Structure formats: C-alpha cells, structure tokens
Amino acid sequence: MTLDYYFARRFLRALMIVGGAFAGLIVMIEMLELASKFSDAGLSTRTLFSFAMLRLPATIYELLPIVIALSTLVMFLGLARSSELVVTRAAGRSAMRALVPPVIMAFVFGLLTVGVLNPLAAAASREYDQRAAQMTGKAAQAFSISDEGLWLREGDDSGQTVIRASRSNFDASILRDVTFLGFETSGKLKFRIEADQAQIEQGNWMLTDAKHWALDAGTQNPEAGATVHPTMKLPTQLSTDEIRDRFGKPKEVNIWDLPAYISKLEASGFSARSYKMWLQSELALPLSFVAMVLIAAGLTMRHTRLGGTAKRVLIAILLAFLFFFLRNFASILGQSGEVPIGLAAWGAPVAVILAATALLLHLEDG
C-alpha cells in the first residue's frame, strides 16, 4: 500500500509539472495572439493577462489527454532511470500492479475534470466572448432556449428586435409560431408582429400569415390599426448559419446543464446531435485518460540501460497524438450521424485500453 501511495504521488507530481508547463505556455501564446487581435484597442498587459486567463481553462481542457500522456512518460522514465521499477519487480510486484495507482489517479482526475473543470471552462469561455464582443464593438445579439421556445435578439444603431419562436425545423432554417418585438434605442416598444412561419431569404425575414401591430406613441388603439399580411418582409442582419451558430458550441454549455439543454432543443424542434455527442464524449473522458496512461506506460516501463529509450518515447508520443486525433475524428463522425453516438464516444477509448493492456501483458515478464 505504501508503494501504491508513492507511485500515485509521483504521478500527481509529474501531472502538476507538465500541466503547469502547458498552462504557462498557453498563457504566453494567448497574450501574444490577443495583443495582435486587439492591437487597435491598446490593451494593457494586465488586461491581456486577464483575457488570456479566461481562454486558459477551455484551451488546456482540450489538451488534457496529451498532458496525461506526457505526465505518464515523465513518471515512468524517472522510475526507470532510477531503477525503481527494477527494484519493484525484484520485490515480487509485477509491472501491471505498478500501473494500478497511476491508472486510478488518471480516472479520478478525469472525473474531477468533467465535473469541475468543464463548468469552469464553459463559464470562462462565455465571459471571454462577452468581453471580446464589447471590445470589438459588435452589435448586441443573443440566443437562448427556454420552455417557451427559442429566443433571438439582434440589434443595430436603430434599435433592437427580439424574436421568439415556439419551434423550428431540425436545421433552424424555418421558425414556426413566431413573434417579433421591435424596440427603439431608448427601449420603447415600436411594433409587434406575429406570424405562423418565418425564414430568412436574401437579408429579409419572409413571414407567412403575419399580423402587424404599430405600438408607437401616436397609436391610441393598436388592435384597430393592426394589419394582416399573407406574406411580409422584415429586414434582418441575420442568416440561417448565424442562427445555428448562436446555439453556441457544445463545449460552452455546462455539462451539468447539458441534459436539460438537449431536452429544450429537441422540444423546440432543433437537432441536438452535436450536444449529445459532446455529452457522451465528456462522460468517456476518464476512460480516455486511462487509455493515455496505458499507451505511455506500455513503451516506457523498461529499464533505460536496455537502450532504445528515445525511440520508444517517440513512438509513445506519436501513438498518444494518434489516439487524440482519432477521438476527435470519431466525435466528428458521431456529430454527422455517420456512426452511432455511443460507438463514436466510447469505442476509441475502450479499444485503445484493450490494445494497450494486451501490449503490456505481452511485454510483462512476470
């Protein structure tokens, strides 16, 4: 048990060293990128650092499987160089038994990553997007999903328009049971439009079976002045692609809120496949961490005096990156519907764990 604790501490120490190095490098790169992006704003170093820190959680979150693999390499290379693995085997403990502490730590760290770091990264990404929009002077725009349907807001120098739709088709190209509320820059309501259907064509909302109420200050009885239109045009700066983009990236939704968000999307008629794929991928993340540990350990547990260490390290790093890209590629296939979501999310880590375990058993000499 004491030896297990020792191996667990070595793994955590390696994880902190590699993770800290990645975090420092990411912050420096982000600051340079942000300084170029917001060069006209003349941001101070302190402001650039705060922006970079908002980008840090999401960026390092995506790279954590690679961090886990490199941490495992650092740990086992250190143990092999100091002959501690040789002593461990001489004491009657197999290499597979020595792998148990780092595997458990990687799995637990994966659970903490999904449960704690994921919400932090999502919140930091949203905060960064809001500050970046203010910095670049973009028009106020918003999107949200609620039990009443979906809500959009677009704005320019002439005012704001709030749009509510009870439902839509799967790709958001057609909205149904739609209400438009137009506001002046002062916040006063200008008009209200209700339509059975709305879709964007060439810079206009094309409304079907619409009813228009003028609500400016000079209107005494809006209902008496209401007009009905079989078809109606309403100018917009939005496009169908922008509406789909407004859903936000799945990674910007807190994983604890993701199941409810998926239910609301489906109730509104939207396709939630990408969000389902992201949810399953996140749930499988602890297994991906375990797979990275086994990949790195399988090629670096031999004593360094046997030679070929650099070659084995290079192969381990290449295999780790291969699994990293394979996992992302499987996620893309799952989002597009080419393969079932469960298979896309869980297939790669399970297959790699089995293959790496088979390699370790093959190399294990007792």
Short mmCIF file of C-alpha atoms in Angstrom, two decimals:
data_model
loop_
_atom_site.label_atom_id
_atom_site.label_comp_id
_atom_site.label_asym_id
_atom_site.label_seq_id
_atom_site.Cartn_x
_atom_site.Cartn_y
_atom_site.Cartn_z
CA MET A 1 0.00 0.00 0.00
CA THR A 2 2.87 2.38 0.80
CA LEU A 3 4.33 1.73 -2.64
CA ASP A 4 0.96 2.44 -4.25
CA TYR A 5 0.81 5.81 -2.49
CA TYR A 6 4.35 6.53 -3.65
CA PHE A 7 3.51 5.82 -7.29
CA ALA A 8 0.34 7.90 -7.01
CA ARG A 9 2.33 10.86 -5.62
CA ARG A 10 4.90 10.52 -8.41
CA PHE A 11 2.13 10.62 -10.99
CA LEU A 12 0.49 13.66 -9.41
CA ARG A 13 3.83 15.46 -9.24
CA ALA A 14 4.50 14.73 -12.91
CA LEU A 15 0.98 15.89 -13.77
CA MET A 16 1.48 19.17 -11.92
CA ILE A 17 4.84 19.80 -13.64
CA VAL A 18 3.59 19.05 -17.16
CA GLY A 19 0.25 20.77 -16.59
CA GLY A 20 1.96 23.87 -15.21
CA ALA A 21 4.32 24.00 -18.18
CA PHE A 22 1.41 23.73 -20.61
CA ALA A 23 -0.57 26.40 -18.73
CA GLY A 24 2.34 28.85 -18.79
CA LEU A 25 2.95 28.26 -22.49
CA ILE A 26 -0.74 28.67 -23.32
CA VAL A 27 -0.98 31.97 -21.41
CA MET A 28 2.04 33.39 -23.24
CA ILE A 29 0.72 32.34 -26.65
CA GLU A 30 -2.75 33.68 -25.89
CA MET A 31 -1.36 37.03 -24.75
CA LEU A 32 0.61 37.39 -27.98
CA GLU A 33 -2.43 36.44 -30.06
CA LEU A 34 -4.72 38.80 -28.15
CA ALA A 35 -2.23 41.66 -28.40
CA SER A 36 -2.33 41.25 -32.18
CA LYS A 37 -6.11 40.80 -32.31
CA PHE A 38 -6.89 43.88 -30.18
CA SER A 39 -3.93 45.97 -31.29
CA ASP A 40 -6.17 48.97 -32.04
CA ALA A 41 -7.61 48.93 -28.51
CA GLY A 42 -4.24 49.49 -26.84
CA LEU A 43 -4.85 46.99 -24.06
CA SER A 44 -2.54 46.94 -21.05
CA THR A 45 -0.52 43.87 -20.12
CA ARG A 46 -2.80 43.31 -17.14
CA THR A 47 -5.89 43.30 -19.36
CA LEU A 48 -4.24 40.96 -21.85
CA PHE A 49 -3.34 38.63 -19.00
CA SER A 50 -6.93 38.60 -17.73
CA PHE A 51 -8.19 37.79 -21.23
CA ALA A 52 -5.60 35.02 -21.56
CA MET A 53 -6.65 33.56 -18.21
CA LEU A 54 -10.25 33.40 -19.48
CA ARG A 55 -9.06 31.44 -22.50
CA LEU A 56 -6.81 29.15 -20.44
CA PRO A 57 -9.42 26.72 -18.95
CA ALA A 58 -11.02 25.86 -22.30
CA THR A 59 -7.70 25.55 -24.11
CA ILE A 60 -5.98 23.34 -21.57
CA TYR A 61 -9.18 21.32 -21.18
CA GLU A 62 -8.89 20.22 -24.81
CA LEU A 63 -5.21 19.31 -24.35
CA LEU A 64 -5.57 17.36 -21.10
CA PRO A 65 -5.35 13.91 -22.74
CA ILE A 66 -1.94 14.88 -24.15
CA VAL A 67 -0.95 16.28 -20.74
CA ILE A 68 -1.87 12.95 -19.14
CA ALA A 69 0.23 11.02 -21.67
CA LEU A 70 3.28 13.25 -21.20
CA SER A 71 2.90 13.11 -17.40
CA THR A 72 2.94 9.31 -17.57
CA LEU A 73 6.07 9.42 -19.71
CA VAL A 74 7.78 11.72 -17.22
CA MET A 75 6.82 9.48 -14.32
CA PHE A 76 7.88 6.11 -15.76
CA LEU A 77 11.04 7.43 -17.39
CA GLY A 78 12.05 8.78 -14.00
CA LEU A 79 11.28 5.46 -12.31
CA ALA A 80 13.15 3.50 -14.98
CA ARG A 81 16.19 5.81 -14.88
CA SER A 82 16.46 5.47 -11.11
CA SER A 83 15.99 1.66 -11.30
CA GLU A 84 12.96 1.88 -9.02
CA LEU A 85 10.91 -0.28 -11.40
CA VAL A 86 13.67 -2.90 -11.32
CA VAL A 87 13.61 -2.92 -7.52
CA THR A 88 9.82 -3.11 -7.56
CA ARG A 89 9.87 -6.15 -9.82
CA ALA A 90 12.62 -7.75 -7.75
CA ALA A 91 10.37 -7.37 -4.73
CA GLY A 92 7.79 -9.51 -6.49
CA ARG A 93 5.45 -6.82 -7.78
CA SER A 94 4.60 -7.01 -11.45
CA ALA A 95 4.58 -4.08 -13.84
CA MET A 96 0.81 -4.38 -14.18
CA ARG A 97 0.46 -3.99 -10.44
CA ALA A 98 2.65 -0.87 -10.54
CA LEU A 99 0.28 0.61 -13.12
CA VAL A 100 -2.74 0.48 -10.84
CA PRO A 101 -2.05 3.73 -8.89
CA PRO A 102 -1.49 5.96 -11.94
CA VAL A 103 -4.49 4.42 -13.71
CA ILE A 104 -6.71 5.08 -10.69
CA MET A 105 -5.37 8.62 -10.34
CA ALA A 106 -5.95 9.30 -14.05
CA PHE A 107 -9.52 8.03 -13.81
CA VAL A 108 -10.27 10.09 -10.69
CA PHE A 109 -8.66 13.14 -12.29
CA GLY A 110 -10.88 12.55 -15.32
CA LEU A 111 -13.98 12.57 -13.12
CA LEU A 112 -12.86 15.83 -11.47
CA THR A 113 -12.08 17.31 -14.88
CA VAL A 114 -15.57 16.59 -16.19
CA GLY A 115 -17.36 17.60 -13.01
CA VAL A 116 -15.35 20.69 -12.03
CA LEU A 117 -13.12 21.95 -14.83
CA ASN A 118 -15.79 21.57 -17.52
CA PRO A 119 -18.22 24.06 -15.88
CA LEU A 120 -15.30 26.42 -15.19
CA ALA A 121 -14.14 26.27 -18.82
CA ALA A 122 -17.70 26.84 -20.10
CA ALA A 123 -18.22 29.87 -17.86
CA ALA A 124 -14.82 31.34 -18.73
CA SER A 125 -15.48 30.91 -22.47
CA ARG A 126 -18.82 32.73 -22.23
CA GLU A 127 -17.23 35.55 -20.25
CA TYR A 128 -14.44 35.87 -22.80
CA ASP A 129 -16.92 36.01 -25.69
CA GLN A 130 -18.89 38.78 -23.96
CA ARG A 131 -15.79 40.87 -23.26
CA ALA A 132 -14.44 40.31 -26.76
CA ALA A 133 -17.77 41.44 -28.26
CA GLN A 134 -17.67 44.61 -26.16
CA MET A 135 -14.06 45.24 -27.16
CA THR A 136 -14.77 44.90 -30.88
CA GLY A 137 -17.98 46.92 -30.68
CA LYS A 138 -20.23 44.23 -32.13
CA ALA A 139 -23.98 44.77 -32.05
CA ALA A 140 -25.80 43.25 -29.14
CA GLN A 141 -27.06 39.83 -30.14
CA ALA A 142 -28.23 36.91 -28.10
CA PHE A 143 -29.75 33.47 -28.24
CA SER A 144 -31.40 31.33 -25.60
CA ILE A 145 -33.59 28.27 -25.24
CA SER A 146 -36.39 28.11 -22.67
CA ASP A 147 -39.50 26.08 -22.01
CA GLU A 148 -41.45 28.60 -24.12
CA GLY A 149 -39.23 28.02 -27.16
CA LEU A 150 -36.21 29.77 -28.56
CA TRP A 151 -35.35 33.46 -28.25
CA LEU A 152 -33.17 35.57 -30.53
CA ARG A 153 -32.11 39.18 -30.31
CA GLU A 154 -30.43 41.28 -32.96
CA GLY A 155 -29.60 44.95 -32.77
CA ASP A 156 -28.05 47.86 -34.59
CA ASP A 157 -27.92 51.64 -34.27
CA SER A 158 -31.67 51.95 -34.92
CA GLY A 159 -32.79 49.65 -32.11
CA GLN A 160 -33.32 46.06 -31.09
CA THR A 161 -35.54 43.23 -32.32
CA VAL A 162 -36.48 40.36 -30.05
CA ILE A 163 -37.68 37.17 -31.74
CA ARG A 164 -39.47 34.25 -30.09
CA ALA A 165 -40.38 31.03 -31.87
CA SER A 166 -42.22 28.10 -30.35
CA ARG A 167 -40.43 25.59 -32.55
CA SER A 168 -38.43 25.15 -35.75
CA ASN A 169 -37.33 22.53 -38.20
CA PHE A 170 -34.22 20.50 -37.42
CA ASP A 171 -31.69 22.88 -39.00
CA ALA A 172 -33.24 26.19 -37.87
CA SER A 173 -33.98 27.32 -41.43
CA ILE A 174 -37.72 27.66 -40.69
CA LEU A 175 -39.19 29.08 -37.47
CA ARG A 176 -42.82 28.49 -36.58
CA ASP A 177 -45.30 30.36 -34.36
CA VAL A 178 -43.03 33.41 -34.35
CA THR A 179 -43.31 36.74 -32.53
CA PHE A 180 -41.20 39.81 -33.39
CA LEU A 181 -40.91 42.71 -30.94
CA GLY A 182 -39.20 45.86 -32.19
CA PHE A 183 -37.66 48.36 -29.76
CA GLU A 184 -36.25 51.83 -30.21
CA THR A 185 -32.78 52.66 -28.91
CA SER A 186 -34.49 54.25 -25.90
CA GLY A 187 -36.12 50.93 -25.07
CA LYS A 188 -39.67 51.87 -26.14
CA LEU A 189 -41.66 49.23 -27.98
CA LYS A 190 -42.23 50.15 -31.67
CA PHE A 191 -44.12 47.20 -33.13
CA ARG A 192 -45.22 43.65 -32.67
CA ILE A 193 -45.56 41.05 -35.39
CA GLU A 194 -46.93 37.54 -35.08
CA ALA A 195 -46.56 35.02 -37.89
CA ASP A 196 -47.22 31.35 -38.46
CA GLN A 197 -43.86 30.87 -40.12
CA ALA A 198 -40.63 32.77 -40.75
CA GLN A 199 -37.49 32.07 -42.72
CA ILE A 200 -34.55 34.15 -43.91
CA GLU A 201 -34.12 34.91 -47.60
CA GLN A 202 -31.65 37.44 -49.03
CA GLY A 203 -31.36 39.63 -45.94
CA ASN A 204 -35.06 39.57 -45.01
CA TRP A 205 -37.34 37.61 -42.77
CA MET A 206 -40.04 36.17 -45.05
CA LEU A 207 -43.14 35.92 -42.89
CA THR A 208 -46.24 33.86 -43.67
CA ASP A 209 -49.72 34.74 -42.32
CA ALA A 210 -48.39 37.69 -40.35
CA LYS A 211 -50.23 40.27 -38.24
CA HIS A 212 -48.58 43.63 -37.53
CA TRP A 213 -49.33 45.99 -34.63
CA ALA A 214 -47.87 49.51 -34.61
CA LEU A 215 -47.10 50.42 -31.00
CA ASP A 216 -45.54 53.87 -31.24
CA ALA A 217 -46.66 56.75 -29.02
CA GLY A 218 -49.18 58.11 -31.53
CA THR A 219 -51.20 54.88 -31.69
CA GLN A 220 -54.26 55.01 -29.42
CA ASN A 221 -55.74 51.61 -30.30
CA PRO A 222 -53.10 49.20 -31.70
CA GLU A 223 -55.66 46.48 -32.38
CA ALA A 224 -57.80 48.77 -34.51
CA GLY A 225 -54.79 49.68 -36.61
CA ALA A 226 -53.43 46.14 -36.88
CA THR A 227 -52.84 44.81 -40.38
CA VAL A 228 -52.84 41.24 -41.66
CA HIS A 229 -50.44 40.13 -44.40
CA PRO A 230 -50.41 36.76 -46.20
CA THR A 231 -46.69 37.37 -46.75
CA MET A 232 -44.45 40.04 -45.27
CA LYS A 233 -40.80 41.09 -45.39
CA LEU A 234 -38.80 42.27 -42.41
CA PRO A 235 -35.15 43.35 -42.84
CA THR A 236 -32.57 41.42 -40.82
CA GLN A 237 -28.81 41.19 -40.42
CA LEU A 238 -29.03 37.52 -39.52
CA SER A 239 -28.51 34.48 -41.71
CA THR A 240 -29.58 30.89 -41.19
CA ASP A 241 -25.97 29.89 -40.49
CA GLU A 242 -25.68 32.63 -37.87
CA ILE A 243 -28.81 31.37 -36.13
CA ARG A 244 -27.33 27.89 -35.97
CA ASP A 245 -24.06 29.37 -34.72
CA ARG A 246 -25.96 31.21 -31.98
CA PHE A 247 -26.69 27.87 -30.36
CA GLY A 248 -23.13 28.12 -29.17
CA LYS A 249 -20.55 25.43 -29.19
CA PRO A 250 -21.47 22.42 -27.08
CA LYS A 251 -18.30 22.92 -25.02
CA GLU A 252 -19.65 26.32 -23.89
CA VAL A 253 -22.57 24.64 -22.11
CA ASN A 254 -22.00 23.49 -18.54
CA ILE A 255 -22.09 19.68 -18.54
CA TRP A 256 -24.47 19.71 -15.56
CA ASP A 257 -26.93 21.79 -17.62
CA LEU A 258 -26.38 19.87 -20.84
CA PRO A 259 -29.13 17.19 -20.45
CA ALA A 260 -31.79 19.85 -19.82
CA TYR A 261 -30.44 21.98 -22.67
CA ILE A 262 -30.66 18.99 -25.03
CA SER A 263 -34.27 18.37 -23.99
CA LYS A 264 -35.19 22.01 -24.67
CA LEU A 265 -33.51 21.93 -28.07
CA GLU A 266 -35.40 18.81 -29.08
CA ALA A 267 -38.69 20.21 -27.75
CA SER A 268 -38.16 23.25 -29.95
CA GLY A 269 -37.57 21.04 -32.98
CA PHE A 270 -33.82 21.50 -33.30
CA SER A 271 -31.30 18.75 -33.82
CA ALA A 272 -29.29 18.20 -30.63
CA ARG A 273 -27.00 15.53 -32.05
CA SER A 274 -23.81 17.56 -31.62
CA TYR A 275 -24.71 18.23 -27.97
CA LYS A 276 -25.45 14.55 -27.36
CA MET A 277 -22.13 13.64 -28.93
CA TRP A 278 -20.30 16.15 -26.74
CA LEU A 279 -22.05 14.85 -23.62
CA GLN A 280 -21.10 11.25 -24.31
CA SER A 281 -17.53 12.25 -25.18
CA GLU A 282 -17.23 14.06 -21.87
CA LEU A 283 -18.60 11.10 -19.95
CA ALA A 284 -15.99 8.92 -21.68
CA LEU A 285 -13.15 11.34 -20.88
CA PRO A 286 -11.94 9.45 -17.75
CA LEU A 287 -11.50 6.34 -19.90
CA SER A 288 -9.57 8.43 -22.44
CA PHE A 289 -7.20 9.48 -19.64
CA VAL A 290 -6.73 5.84 -18.66
CA ALA A 291 -6.01 4.97 -22.29
CA MET A 292 -3.34 7.68 -22.44
CA VAL A 293 -1.67 6.30 -19.29
CA LEU A 294 -1.58 2.77 -20.73
CA ILE A 295 -0.22 3.97 -24.08
CA ALA A 296 2.63 5.89 -22.45
CA ALA A 297 3.39 3.24 -19.84
CA GLY A 298 3.44 0.36 -22.32
CA LEU A 299 6.54 1.71 -24.05
CA THR A 300 8.47 3.32 -21.20
CA MET A 301 8.47 0.80 -18.35
CA ARG A 302 11.66 -0.95 -19.49
CA HIS A 303 14.96 -0.02 -17.88
CA THR A 304 16.84 2.75 -19.70
CA ARG A 305 20.03 0.64 -19.77
CA LEU A 306 18.37 -1.68 -22.29
CA GLY A 307 18.61 1.13 -24.85
CA GLY A 308 16.13 2.46 -27.37
CA THR A 309 14.55 4.83 -24.85
CA ALA A 310 14.35 7.78 -27.22
CA LYS A 311 12.75 5.62 -29.90
CA ARG A 312 10.15 4.23 -27.50
CA VAL A 313 9.33 7.70 -26.17
CA LEU A 314 8.85 8.99 -29.70
CA ILE A 315 6.57 6.07 -30.56
CA ALA A 316 4.56 6.62 -27.37
CA ILE A 317 4.11 10.32 -28.15
CA LEU A 318 3.06 9.54 -31.73
CA LEU A 319 0.56 6.93 -30.53
CA ALA A 320 -0.82 9.37 -27.96
CA PHE A 321 -1.36 12.03 -30.63
CA LEU A 322 -2.85 9.40 -32.94
CA PHE A 323 -5.40 8.45 -30.29
CA PHE A 324 -6.06 12.15 -29.59
CA PHE A 325 -6.91 12.81 -33.25
CA LEU A 326 -8.77 9.51 -33.58
CA ARG A 327 -11.00 10.51 -30.68
CA ASN A 328 -11.72 13.89 -32.28
CA PHE A 329 -12.36 12.28 -35.67
CA ALA A 330 -14.79 9.80 -34.11
CA SER A 331 -16.58 12.73 -32.48
CA ILE A 332 -16.99 14.39 -35.89
CA LEU A 333 -18.40 11.17 -37.33
CA GLY A 334 -20.82 10.93 -34.42
CA GLN A 335 -21.99 14.53 -34.87
CA SER A 336 -22.60 13.98 -38.58
CA GLY A 337 -24.55 10.79 -37.97
CA GLU A 338 -22.10 8.54 -39.82
CA VAL A 339 -21.71 6.31 -36.76
CA PRO A 340 -23.85 5.86 -33.62
CA ILE A 341 -23.10 8.37 -30.87
CA GLY A 342 -22.31 5.71 -28.28
CA LEU A 343 -19.82 3.98 -30.56
CA ALA A 344 -18.17 7.26 -31.55
CA ALA A 345 -17.75 8.38 -27.93
CA TRP A 346 -16.83 5.13 -26.20
CA GLY A 347 -15.40 2.98 -28.98
CA ALA A 348 -11.99 4.63 -29.33
CA PRO A 349 -11.01 4.76 -25.62
CA VAL A 350 -12.25 1.22 -24.93
CA ALA A 351 -10.43 -0.17 -27.97
CA VAL A 352 -7.19 1.60 -27.03
CA ILE A 353 -7.41 0.42 -23.42
CA LEU A 354 -7.82 -3.19 -24.57
CA ALA A 355 -4.98 -2.91 -27.10
CA ALA A 356 -2.62 -1.24 -24.63
CA THR A 357 -3.45 -3.83 -21.95
CA ALA A 358 -2.72 -6.62 -24.43
CA LEU A 359 0.65 -4.99 -25.21
CA LEU A 360 1.51 -4.71 -21.53
CA LEU A 361 0.60 -8.34 -20.90
CA HIS A 362 2.74 -9.36 -23.87
CA LEU A 363 5.73 -7.40 -22.57
CA GLU A 364 5.23 -8.38 -18.95
CA ASP A 365 7.88 -10.85 -17.85
CA GLY A 366 6.38 -11.59 -14.51
#
